PDB file of C-alpha atoms in Angstrom:
ATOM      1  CA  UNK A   1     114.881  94.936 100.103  1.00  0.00           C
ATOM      2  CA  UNK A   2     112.025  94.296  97.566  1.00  0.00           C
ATOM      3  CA  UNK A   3     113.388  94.082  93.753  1.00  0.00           C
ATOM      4  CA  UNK A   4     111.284  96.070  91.049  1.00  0.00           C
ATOM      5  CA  UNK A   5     109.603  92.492  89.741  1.00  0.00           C
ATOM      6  CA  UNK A   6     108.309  92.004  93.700  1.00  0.00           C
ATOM      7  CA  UNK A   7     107.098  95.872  93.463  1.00  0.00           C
ATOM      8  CA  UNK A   8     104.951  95.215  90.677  1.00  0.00           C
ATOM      9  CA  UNK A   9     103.797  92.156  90.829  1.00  0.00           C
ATOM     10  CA  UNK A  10     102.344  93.170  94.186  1.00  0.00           C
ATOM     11  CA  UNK A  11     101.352  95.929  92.690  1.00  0.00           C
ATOM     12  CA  UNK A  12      99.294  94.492  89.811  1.00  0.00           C
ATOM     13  CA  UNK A  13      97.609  92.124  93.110  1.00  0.00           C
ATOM     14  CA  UNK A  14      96.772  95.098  94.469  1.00  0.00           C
ATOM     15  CA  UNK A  15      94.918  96.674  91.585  1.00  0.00           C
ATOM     16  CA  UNK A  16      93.313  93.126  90.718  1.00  0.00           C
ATOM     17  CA  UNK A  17      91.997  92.785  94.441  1.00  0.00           C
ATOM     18  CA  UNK A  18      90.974  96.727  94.092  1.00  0.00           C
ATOM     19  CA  UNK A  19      89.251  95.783  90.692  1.00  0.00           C
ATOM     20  CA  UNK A  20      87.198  93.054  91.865  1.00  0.00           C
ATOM     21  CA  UNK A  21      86.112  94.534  95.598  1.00  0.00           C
ATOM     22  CA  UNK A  22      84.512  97.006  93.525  1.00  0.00           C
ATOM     23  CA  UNK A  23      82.782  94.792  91.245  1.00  0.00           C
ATOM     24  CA  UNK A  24      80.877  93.164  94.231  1.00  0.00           C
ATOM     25  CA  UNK A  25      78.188  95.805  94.945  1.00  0.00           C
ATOM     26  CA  UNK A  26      77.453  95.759  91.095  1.00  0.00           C
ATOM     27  CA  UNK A  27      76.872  91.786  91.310  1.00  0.00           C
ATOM     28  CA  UNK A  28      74.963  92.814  94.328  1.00  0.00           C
ATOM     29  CA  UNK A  29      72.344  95.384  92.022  1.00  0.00           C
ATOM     30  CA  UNK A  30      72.664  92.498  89.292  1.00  0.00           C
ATOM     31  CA  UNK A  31      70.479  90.691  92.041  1.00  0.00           C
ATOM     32  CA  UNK A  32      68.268  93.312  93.159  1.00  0.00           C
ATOM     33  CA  UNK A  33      67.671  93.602  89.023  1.00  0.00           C
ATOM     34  CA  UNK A  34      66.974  89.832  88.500  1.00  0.00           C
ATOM     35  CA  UNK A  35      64.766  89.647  91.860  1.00  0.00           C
ATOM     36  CA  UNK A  36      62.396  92.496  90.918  1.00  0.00           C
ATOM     37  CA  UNK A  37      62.219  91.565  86.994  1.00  0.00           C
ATOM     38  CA  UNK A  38      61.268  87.992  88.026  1.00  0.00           C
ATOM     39  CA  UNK A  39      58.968  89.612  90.210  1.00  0.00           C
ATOM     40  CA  UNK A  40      57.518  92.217  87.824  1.00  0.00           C
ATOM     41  CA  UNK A  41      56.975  89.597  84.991  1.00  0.00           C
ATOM     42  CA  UNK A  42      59.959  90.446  83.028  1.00  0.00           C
ATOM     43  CA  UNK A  43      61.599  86.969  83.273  1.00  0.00           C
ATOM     44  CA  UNK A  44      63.614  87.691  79.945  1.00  0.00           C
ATOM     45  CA  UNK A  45      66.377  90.290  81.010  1.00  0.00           C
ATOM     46  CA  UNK A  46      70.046  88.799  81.477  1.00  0.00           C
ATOM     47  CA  UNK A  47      69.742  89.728  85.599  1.00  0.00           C
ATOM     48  CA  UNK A  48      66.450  87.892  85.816  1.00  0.00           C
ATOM     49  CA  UNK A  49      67.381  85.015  84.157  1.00  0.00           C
ATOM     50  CA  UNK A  50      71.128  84.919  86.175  1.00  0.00           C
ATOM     51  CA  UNK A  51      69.039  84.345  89.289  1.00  0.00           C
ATOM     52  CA  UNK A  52      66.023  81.745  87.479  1.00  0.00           C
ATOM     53  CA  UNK A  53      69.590  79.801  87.143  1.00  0.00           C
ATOM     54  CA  UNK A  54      70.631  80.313  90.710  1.00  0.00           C
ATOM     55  CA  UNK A  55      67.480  79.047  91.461  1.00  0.00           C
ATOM     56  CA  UNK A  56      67.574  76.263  89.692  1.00  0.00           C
ATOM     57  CA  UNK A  57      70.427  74.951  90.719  1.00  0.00           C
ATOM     58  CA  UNK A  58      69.091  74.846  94.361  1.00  0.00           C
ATOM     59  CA  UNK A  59      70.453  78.188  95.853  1.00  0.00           C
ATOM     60  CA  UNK A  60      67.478  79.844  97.043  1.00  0.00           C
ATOM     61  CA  UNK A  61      68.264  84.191  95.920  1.00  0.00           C
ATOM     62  CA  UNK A  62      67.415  86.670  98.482  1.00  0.00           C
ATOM     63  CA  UNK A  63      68.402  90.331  98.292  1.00  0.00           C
ATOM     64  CA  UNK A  64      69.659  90.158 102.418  1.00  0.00           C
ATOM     65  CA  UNK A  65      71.398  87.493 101.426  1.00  0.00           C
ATOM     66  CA  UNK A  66      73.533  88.765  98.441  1.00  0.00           C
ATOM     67  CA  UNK A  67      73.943  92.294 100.499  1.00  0.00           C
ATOM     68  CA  UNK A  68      75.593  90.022 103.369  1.00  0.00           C
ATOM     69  CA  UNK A  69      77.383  88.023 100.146  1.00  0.00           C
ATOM     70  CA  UNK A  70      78.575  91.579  98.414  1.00  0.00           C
ATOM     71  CA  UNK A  71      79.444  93.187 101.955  1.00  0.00           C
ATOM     72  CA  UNK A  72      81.636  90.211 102.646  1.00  0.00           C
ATOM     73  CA  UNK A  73      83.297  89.716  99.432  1.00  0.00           C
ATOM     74  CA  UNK A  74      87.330  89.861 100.032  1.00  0.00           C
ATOM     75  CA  UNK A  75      89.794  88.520  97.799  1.00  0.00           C
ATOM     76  CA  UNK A  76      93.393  86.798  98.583  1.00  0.00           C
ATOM     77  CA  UNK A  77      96.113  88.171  96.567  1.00  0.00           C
ATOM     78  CA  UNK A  78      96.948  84.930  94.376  1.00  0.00           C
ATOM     79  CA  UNK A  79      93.548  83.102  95.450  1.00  0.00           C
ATOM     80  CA  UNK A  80      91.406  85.975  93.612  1.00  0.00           C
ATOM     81  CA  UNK A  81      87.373  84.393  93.240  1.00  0.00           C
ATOM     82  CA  UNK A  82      84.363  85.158  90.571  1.00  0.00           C
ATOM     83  CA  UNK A  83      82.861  88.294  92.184  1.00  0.00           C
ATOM     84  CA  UNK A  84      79.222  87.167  90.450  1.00  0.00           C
ATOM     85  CA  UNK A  85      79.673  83.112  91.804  1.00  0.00           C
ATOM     86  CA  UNK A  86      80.391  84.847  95.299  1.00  0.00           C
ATOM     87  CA  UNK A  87      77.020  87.228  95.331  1.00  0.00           C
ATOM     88  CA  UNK A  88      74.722  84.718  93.784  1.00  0.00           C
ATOM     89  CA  UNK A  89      75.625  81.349  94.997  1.00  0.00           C
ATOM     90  CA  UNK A  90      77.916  81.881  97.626  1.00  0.00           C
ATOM     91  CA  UNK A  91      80.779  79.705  96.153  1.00  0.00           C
ATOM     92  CA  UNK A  92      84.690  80.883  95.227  1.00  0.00           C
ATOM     93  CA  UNK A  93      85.286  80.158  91.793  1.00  0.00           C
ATOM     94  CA  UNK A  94      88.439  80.832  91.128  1.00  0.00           C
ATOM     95  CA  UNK A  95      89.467  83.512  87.903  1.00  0.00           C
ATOM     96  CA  UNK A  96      91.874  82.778  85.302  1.00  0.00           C
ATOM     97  CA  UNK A  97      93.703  85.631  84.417  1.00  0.00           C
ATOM     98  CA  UNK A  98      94.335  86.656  80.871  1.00  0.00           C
ATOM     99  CA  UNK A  99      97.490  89.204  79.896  1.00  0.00           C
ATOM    100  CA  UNK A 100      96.472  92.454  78.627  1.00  0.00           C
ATOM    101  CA  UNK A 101      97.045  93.620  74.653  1.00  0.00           C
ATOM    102  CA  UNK A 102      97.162  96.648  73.000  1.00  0.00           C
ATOM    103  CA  UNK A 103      93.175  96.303  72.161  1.00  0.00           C
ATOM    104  CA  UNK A 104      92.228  95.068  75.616  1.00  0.00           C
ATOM    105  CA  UNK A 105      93.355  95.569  79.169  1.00  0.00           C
ATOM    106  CA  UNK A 106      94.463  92.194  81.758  1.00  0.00           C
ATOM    107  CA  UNK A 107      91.108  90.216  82.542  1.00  0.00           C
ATOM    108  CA  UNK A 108      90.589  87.738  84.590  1.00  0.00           C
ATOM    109  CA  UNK A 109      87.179  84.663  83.720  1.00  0.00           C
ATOM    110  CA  UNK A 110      85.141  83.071  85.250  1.00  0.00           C
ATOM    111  CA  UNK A 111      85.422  79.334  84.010  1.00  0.00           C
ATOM    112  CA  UNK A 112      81.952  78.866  86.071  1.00  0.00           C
ATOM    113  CA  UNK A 113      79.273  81.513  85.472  1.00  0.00           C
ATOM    114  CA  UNK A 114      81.371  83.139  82.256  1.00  0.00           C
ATOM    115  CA  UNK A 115      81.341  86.854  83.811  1.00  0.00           C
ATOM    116  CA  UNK A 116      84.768  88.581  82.708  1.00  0.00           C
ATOM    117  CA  UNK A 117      86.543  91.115  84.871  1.00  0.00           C
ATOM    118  CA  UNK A 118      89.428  93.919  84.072  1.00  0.00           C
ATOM    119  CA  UNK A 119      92.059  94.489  86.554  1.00  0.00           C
ATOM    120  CA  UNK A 120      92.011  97.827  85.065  1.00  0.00           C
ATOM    121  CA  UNK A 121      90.568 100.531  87.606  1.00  0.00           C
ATOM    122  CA  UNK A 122      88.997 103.404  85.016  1.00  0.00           C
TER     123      UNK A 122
END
């Protein structure tokens, strides 16, 4: 028999893992974004310059390639990974969770690429 603690702390895993599945297709449009600013001359915006870094760092961006990334991105309960590091570069950075307050709901960062994400699901 489960006690309440084991109910919701896999309960909170579930809405993390729920959080961050949907986050992936946005990471995925954050691409698209960067790829046709960069190629549009707009080399300024936050997307664009996201994948100039990518690129930079010897990843080479390609919108198949973060659509396979964002398609594929699946989380472990306990082993939850940066949603944005997956898409773009194709490495699991793991997220550092920080409790929730009255001003702000649970979050968990990205130590790597700084991208924040609430476990919340509104």
């Amino acid at each position: 028999m489960n006690s309440p603690a084991a109910e919701i702390d896999s309960t909170l895993e579930e809405l993390r893992i729920a959080a961050l599945v949907r986050q992936a297709p946005l990471e995925f449009a954050r691409v698209v974004y960067g790829l046709n600013d960069r190629a549009n001359g707009r080399a300024g915006t936050m997307a664009a310059e996201d994948v100039a870094r990518t690129v930079r760092q010897g990843v080479p961006v390609t919108r198949e390639r973060a659509e396979q990334r964002a398609r594929a991105f699946l989380p472990l309960a306990g082993q939850e990974h940066c949603p944005r590091c997956w898409v773009f570069h194709g490495i699991k950075s793991p997220l550092h969770y920080r409790e929730g307050t009255d001003e702000r709901p649970e979050c968990g960062g990205c130590k790597v690429c700084g991208a924040e994400y609430a476990t919340t699901l509104d």
